[in-house]
Amino acid sequence: MSKIAKALKKAQVERPEDVHIGTRNRSRSSMGKAWEGQSYKNMPVQEAPDGHLEKNRLLTDGSAQHIRDAFNVLRAKLFQNTRNKGLNSIMVTSPRRGEGKTIVAINLAMSIARDARHTALLVDTNLRWPGVAKTLGVCRGGEAGLEDYLVGKVEPSELMVNPGIENLVVLPSCQATSESADLISSFKMQQMVREFKRQSSDRYVVFDCPHLLDMPDSLVFSTYVDGVILVVEEGKTSQADIRASVEMLGEAHIIGVILNKHITQ
Amino acid sequence: METATNEIAIYISVFKRRRWLFAIPAAAALLVASLVIIILPSIYTASATILVEGQEVPQELVQSTVTGYIEERLQSVSQRAFSRKNLLGVIERFGLYKEDRDILTSEEILEKMRENIIVENIQADVVSDTGRSTTATIAFSIAFDGKYPRQVLQTTNALVSLFLEENLRTREEKAHTTYDFLTRQLNQLREEVSATESKVAQFKEKHYRSLPEMMALNLQSLDRVQKDIDARQEMVKTLVDRKVYLEGQLATVDQTAYSYTAEGQRIMTPEEELKSLRSQYLSAKAIHSEKHPDVVKLTGQIALLEAELTARNTARDINAELESWRRKLTSLERQYTGQHPDVIKARSRVASLEKAQAQAEADNHQGMLKLDVDLDQENPAYINLKTQIEATTLEIRNERQMLVELRRKYDEYVGYIEHSPQVEQTYLQLQRDYQNSSQKYQETMQKVLAARQAQELEKEHVSEKFSLVEPPVLPEKPYKPRRAVLFVVAMVLSIGVGIGCILMAELLDSSVHDDGTLSGMIPAPVLGVIPYVQTAKEIRRQRRRKVFLVVASVGGVVMVTLLFHVFVLPIDILFFKIINKVQRIV
């Protein structure tokens, strides 16, 4: 644990204090009882090297400016659409598999965390094909994940991890399960989402969900959250799929769409 | 981020997105097309120009029998010259289409050869006889296409000579046929004419006197005969009068007045003899008795003579009276009918007189002396008169016969004249037939002469003829395929293929490509457009690929240029050509 504390300290020294302290205090004050002491400050830090992030297409300081700009625009628009309405639990999904949900979700969460006014909690609810932990480089070895909480083995606070980025907390899933739909529709899950929402208003909770079509998981999950962000891959996702997805989501509030993998010349 | 606000921008973005889909098929198509263009066999052509020379002898003097449009004749000559037999001969001789013989039938090879033979007319604007300007064929060219220059040249030569020979042959044949035909016609017509001629001659012979041209003569003859008849009748009348006169004269002359016996004694008339006998009787009586034989003889003689004289006188009286009464009767009959009393009276008188005459004659026969027979008519006046009467009678008979003859003649002429119109009709018809056939004969004769001339024209080759003005030459460069043009076409086509691929992909692709479409589809806003996040590895790989591409494309350009230089046109020549063109334009 001392090693993590050291790392945290080091991070504190490196970052401009004034901005982060304010945020930290606010978030801490609004934290719920069950999640107390679960601030990123005293949670385990599992930092992945920049090379790993870069390899997994995650934004680093060395990322191309236009990509970072794109995420900043995305963040700004998200804020614009949600902040005043108090929508802070957002799920990221897409019509089909492999359209870039996970990377968009992680990058979005990271982007939100970098904004001084907000903290971000990234939850990997893609229990069938969990990808967040692997992409971020957390969840090494046989560590427990979200699925363990849902089956009642551990508390969420024990699962949370800081990936080495300030104001970002990750709740990963580590093992792929085949009963993902049952787990997602369980009361515990619903409760957990409600709890996260309740804890803090300036914290955005981003859920990385499985794809929508021919899978019940995300459809069920969409009823728990405040809004849905639909990731669409340029040149791959068909218009019919998009329409079908919108129709499937029905009542759920779609905050917006993201056109992913745009080819710039 | 780009927003395709107008169509061009959309197209550009589509093109950018699918540039490989464009480039690869286009390049592939171009490559394949270029290979095909390079592989295509070179076709050489050799062409000969043949001038159509007009007739050397002016058309006005000698007309050729070979007429019709030159184009049509060229067609028919080429059809004959390039017949199956001839072409197969040429193929055999020069070994054409050797490579096709295993695959194609001879019929197909022939078809191919015919396609490779091109006969083209060369036309010029001329002013025709009517003064209108028309286009006429003045020359034509025969060309042959093939893969091997020498073979092409030989074949073209052979084809040209085939063509020329066929033309000569056709012309001579045509001229000969015309002449033959006309000659046959002429013979036929000649027979026809002679047949009509003989028919006319026969007819003329048969109806000689009734022919229209004899009409005048016939009329004239008729007139003359008429006159002749008149004259003869007049003559007859005169003669009859004369005879009557002579007979009157005869009556006054004694028949025996001047007759002499053999002893030179004059023979006396019965009256004189009676007188002399009576004086002899008186003297005898004075000498002899009544019974003396001389006296008896004299008495007998006297009695006989007396009786005869009485009878003769009676007869003469009766005769005279009869004659007078007959005349009377004739004149009466002319005036009155048969019932008139005078006529009846005259008739009965004539009848009774005739009876008396007959009686007298009968009495006379019993007599010893016959008035006319027994008495010698030795009176010269009497004989003279008698002779004259007889001559006149003869003459009258002659004249009468002549008259009969003349009348017959007259009738004949009248017959001729009456018959004439009928004859004329038939004659004219015959004449017309004759004229027709003879005219036809004349015409045909003219034609035969012309045809003979035309034949001579053809024989001496002074009629319209084809002369080879430009013999085929060995082709040095292929004229087909025009690789440069084909290359341009291939380029355009390959661009088309690329565009087609893009269009196809766009048509099949229903995916989203820009935020514009996306925002139109979803009730929610588009939060962001995230560029493709490349990893460093990917960037490196892309860079390597770019370098490779540049190298490859430069290599490709060099390759294509080299191929062009070797197979199509040397680059330096192309360069000069372009310079030339540019200079001309400037």
Coordinates of N, CA and C in Angstrom, one line a residue, chain A residues 152-253:
Chain A
G152 N -22.2 -11.0 -5.2 CA -22.1 -10.8 -3.7 C -20.9 -11.1 -3.0
K153 N -19.8 -11.2 -3.8 CA -18.5 -11.6 -3.1 C -17.9 -10.4 -2.5
V154 N -17.8 -9.3 -3.2 CA -17.1 -8.1 -2.7 C -18.0 -6.8 -2.7
E155 N -17.4 -5.8 -2.1 CA -18.1 -4.5 -2.2 C -17.5 -3.7 -3.3
P156 N -18.2 -2.8 -3.9 CA -17.7 -2.0 -5.0 C -16.4 -1.3 -4.6
S157 N -16.4 -0.8 -3.3 CA -15.2 0.1 -2.9 C -14.0 -0.7 -3.0
E158 N -14.1 -2.0 -2.9 CA -12.9 -2.8 -2.9 C -12.4 -3.0 -4.4
L159 N -13.3 -2.8 -5.2 CA -13.0 -3.0 -6.7 C -12.4 -1.8 -7.4
M160 N -12.7 -0.7 -6.8 CA -12.4 0.5 -7.6 C -10.9 0.7 -7.6
V161 N -10.5 1.3 -8.7 CA -9.1 1.4 -9.0 C -8.8 2.8 -9.7
N162 N -7.7 3.4 -9.4 CA -7.3 4.6 -10.1 C -6.3 4.2 -11.1
P163 N -6.6 4.6 -12.4 CA -5.6 4.2 -13.4 C -4.5 5.1 -13.6
G164 N -4.3 5.9 -12.6 CA -3.1 6.8 -12.6 C -3.5 8.2 -13.2
I165 N -4.8 8.4 -13.3 CA -5.3 9.7 -13.8 C -6.1 10.3 -12.7
E166 N -5.8 11.5 -12.4 CA -6.5 12.2 -11.4 C -8.0 12.3 -11.7
N167 N -8.8 12.2 -10.6 CA -10.3 12.4 -10.8 C -11.0 11.3 -11.6
L168 N -10.2 10.2 -11.9 CA -10.8 9.1 -12.6 C -10.8 7.9 -11.8
V169 N -12.0 7.3 -11.6 CA -12.0 6.0 -10.9 C -12.6 5.0 -11.9
V170 N -12.0 3.8 -11.8 CA -12.5 2.8 -12.7 C -13.0 1.6 -11.9
L171 N -14.2 1.1 -12.4 CA -14.7 -0.1 -11.8 C -14.7 -1.1 -12.9
P172 N -13.7 -2.0 -12.9 CA -13.6 -2.9 -14.0 C -14.3 -4.2 -13.8
S173 N -14.6 -4.9 -14.9 CA -15.0 -6.3 -14.9 C -13.8 -7.1 -15.4
C174 N -13.5 -8.1 -14.7 CA -12.3 -8.8 -15.1 C -12.6 -10.2 -15.8
Q175 N -13.7 -10.8 -15.5 CA -14.0 -12.1 -16.1 C -15.2 -12.0 -17.0
A176 N -15.0 -12.6 -18.1 CA -16.2 -12.6 -19.0 C -17.2 -13.7 -18.4
T177 N -18.4 -13.3 -18.4 CA -19.5 -14.2 -17.9 C -20.5 -14.4 -19.0
S178 N -21.1 -15.6 -19.0 CA -22.1 -15.8 -20.0 C -23.5 -15.4 -19.5
E179 N -23.7 -15.2 -18.2 CA -25.0 -14.8 -17.7 C -25.1 -13.3 -17.5
S180 N -24.4 -12.5 -18.4 CA -24.3 -11.1 -18.3 C -25.7 -10.5 -18.2
A181 N -26.7 -11.0 -19.0 CA -28.0 -10.3 -19.0 C -28.6 -10.5 -17.6
D182 N -28.5 -11.6 -17.0 CA -29.1 -11.9 -15.7 C -28.5 -11.0 -14.7
L183 N -27.2 -10.9 -14.8 CA -26.4 -10.0 -13.8 C -26.9 -8.6 -13.9
I184 N -27.0 -8.1 -15.2 CA -27.3 -6.7 -15.4 C -28.7 -6.4 -14.9
S185 N -29.6 -7.4 -15.1 CA -30.9 -7.1 -14.7 C -31.2 -7.3 -13.2
S186 N -30.1 -7.7 -12.5 CA -30.3 -8.0 -11.1 C -30.5 -6.7 -10.3
F187 N -31.1 -6.8 -9.2 CA -31.5 -5.7 -8.3 C -30.2 -4.9 -7.9
K188 N -29.2 -5.7 -7.6 CA -27.9 -5.2 -7.2 C -27.3 -4.2 -8.1
M189 N -27.4 -4.5 -9.3 CA -26.9 -3.7 -10.4 C -27.7 -2.4 -10.4
Q190 N -29.0 -2.5 -10.4 CA -29.8 -1.3 -10.4 C -29.5 -0.4 -9.2
Q191 N -29.4 -1.1 -8.1 CA -29.1 -0.4 -6.8 C -27.8 0.4 -6.9
M192 N -26.8 -0.3 -7.5 CA -25.5 0.2 -7.6 C -25.5 1.5 -8.4
V193 N -26.2 1.4 -9.6 CA -26.3 2.6 -10.4 C -27.0 3.7 -9.7
R194 N -28.0 3.4 -9.0 CA -28.7 4.5 -8.3 C -27.8 5.1 -7.3
E195 N -27.1 4.3 -6.6 CA -26.2 4.7 -5.5 C -25.1 5.7 -6.1
F196 N -24.5 5.2 -7.2 CA -23.5 6.1 -7.9 C -24.0 7.5 -8.2
K197 N -25.2 7.5 -8.7 CA -25.9 8.7 -9.1 C -26.1 9.6 -7.9
R198 N -26.6 9.0 -6.9 CA -26.9 9.7 -5.7 C -25.7 10.3 -5.1
Q199 N -24.6 9.6 -5.1 CA -23.4 10.1 -4.4 C -22.9 11.5 -4.8
S200 N -22.9 11.7 -6.0 CA -22.3 13.0 -6.4 C -22.9 13.5 -7.7
S201 N -23.2 14.8 -7.7 CA -23.8 15.4 -8.9 C -22.8 15.9 -9.9
D202 N -21.6 16.2 -9.3 CA -20.6 16.7 -10.3 C -19.7 15.5 -10.8
R203 N -20.1 14.4 -10.4 CA -19.4 13.3 -11.0 C -20.2 12.6 -12.1
Y204 N -19.5 12.4 -13.2 CA -20.1 11.7 -14.3 C -19.7 10.2 -14.2
V205 N -20.8 9.4 -14.3 CA -20.6 7.9 -14.2 C -20.8 7.4 -15.7
V206 N -19.7 6.9 -16.2 CA -19.8 6.4 -17.6 C -19.8 4.9 -17.6
F207 N -20.9 4.3 -18.1 CA -20.9 2.8 -18.2 C -20.6 2.4 -19.6
D208 N -19.6 1.5 -19.6 CA -19.3 0.9 -21.0 C -20.1 -0.4 -21.1
C209 N -21.1 -0.3 -22.0 CA -22.0 -1.4 -22.1 C -21.8 -2.2 -23.4
P210 N -22.4 -3.4 -23.4 CA -22.2 -4.2 -24.6 C -23.1 -3.6 -25.8
H211 N -23.0 -4.1 -26.9 CA -23.7 -3.5 -28.1 C -25.2 -3.8 -27.9
L212 N -26.0 -3.1 -28.7 CA -27.4 -3.1 -28.5 C -28.2 -4.2 -29.2
L213 N -27.9 -4.3 -30.5 CA -28.7 -5.2 -31.3 C -28.4 -6.6 -31.0
D214 N -29.4 -7.4 -31.1 CA -29.4 -8.9 -30.7 C -28.7 -9.2 -29.4
M215 N -28.9 -8.2 -28.4 CA -28.4 -8.5 -27.0 C -29.3 -7.8 -26.1
P216 N -29.8 -8.4 -25.1 CA -30.7 -7.7 -24.1 C -30.0 -6.8 -23.1
D217 N -28.7 -7.0 -22.9 CA -28.0 -6.4 -21.8 C -28.2 -4.9 -21.7
S218 N -27.8 -4.2 -22.9 CA -27.8 -2.8 -22.9 C -29.2 -2.2 -22.8
L219 N -30.1 -3.0 -23.4 CA -31.5 -2.5 -23.5 C -32.1 -2.5 -22.0
V220 N -31.7 -3.5 -21.3 CA -32.1 -3.5 -19.9 C -31.5 -2.4 -19.1
F221 N -30.2 -2.3 -19.4 CA -29.4 -1.3 -18.6 C -29.8 0.2 -18.9
S222 N -30.3 0.4 -20.1 CA -30.7 1.7 -20.5 C -31.8 2.3 -19.6
T223 N -32.5 1.5 -19.0 CA -33.6 2.0 -18.1 C -33.0 2.5 -16.8
Y224 N -31.8 2.1 -16.4 CA -31.2 2.5 -15.1 C -30.6 3.9 -15.2
V225 N -30.1 4.2 -16.4 CA -29.2 5.4 -16.5 C -30.0 6.6 -17.0
D226 N -29.3 7.8 -16.9 CA -30.0 9.1 -17.3 C -30.0 9.2 -18.8
G227 N -28.9 8.7 -19.4 CA -28.8 9.0 -20.9 C -28.0 7.9 -21.6
V228 N -28.1 7.9 -22.8 CA -27.4 6.9 -23.6 C -26.6 7.7 -24.7
I229 N -25.4 7.3 -24.8 CA -24.6 7.8 -25.9 C -24.3 6.6 -26.9
L230 N -24.7 6.9 -28.2 CA -24.6 5.8 -29.2 C -23.4 6.1 -30.0
V231 N -22.5 5.1 -30.0 CA -21.3 5.2 -30.8 C -21.5 4.5 -32.2
V232 N -21.2 5.2 -33.2 CA -21.5 4.7 -34.6 C -20.1 4.8 -35.3
E233 N -19.8 3.7 -36.0 CA -18.5 3.7 -36.7 C -18.7 4.2 -38.2
E234 N -17.9 5.1 -38.6 CA -18.1 5.6 -39.9 C -17.7 4.5 -40.9
G235 N -18.5 4.5 -42.0 CA -18.3 3.5 -43.0 C -18.6 2.1 -42.7
K236 N -19.1 1.8 -41.5 CA -19.3 0.4 -41.1 C -20.8 0.3 -40.6
T237 N -21.1 1.1 -39.7 CA -22.5 1.0 -39.1 C -23.5 1.4 -40.2
S238 N -24.4 0.5 -40.4 CA -25.4 0.8 -41.5 C -26.5 1.7 -40.9
Q239 N -27.1 2.4 -41.8 CA -28.2 3.3 -41.4 C -29.4 2.6 -40.8
A240 N -29.6 1.3 -41.3 CA -30.7 0.5 -40.8 C -30.4 0.1 -39.4
D241 N -29.2 -0.2 -39.1 CA -28.8 -0.5 -37.7 C -29.0 0.6 -36.8
I242 N -28.7 1.8 -37.2 CA -28.8 3.0 -36.4 C -30.3 3.2 -36.1
R243 N -31.1 3.1 -37.1 CA -32.6 3.3 -36.9 C -33.1 2.2 -36.0
A244 N -32.7 1.0 -36.2 CA -33.1 -0.1 -35.3 C -32.8 0.2 -33.8
S245 N -31.5 0.7 -33.7 CA -31.1 0.9 -32.3 C -31.9 2.0 -31.6
V246 N -32.1 3.1 -32.4 CA -32.9 4.2 -31.8 C -34.3 3.7 -31.5
E247 N -34.9 2.8 -32.3 CA -36.2 2.3 -32.1 C -36.2 1.4 -30.8
M248 N -35.1 0.6 -30.7 CA -35.0 -0.3 -29.5 C -34.9 0.5 -28.2
L249 N -34.1 1.6 -28.3 CA -33.9 2.3 -27.0 C -35.2 3.0 -26.6
G250 N -36.0 3.3 -27.5 CA -37.4 3.8 -27.3 C -37.4 4.9 -26.3
E251 N -37.9 4.6 -25.1 CA -38.1 5.6 -24.0 C -36.8 6.3 -23.5
A252 N -35.8 5.4 -23.5 CA -34.5 5.9 -23.0 C -34.0 7.2 -23.6
H253 N -33.4 8.1 -22.8 CA -33.0 9.3 -23.3 C -31.7 9.2 -24.0

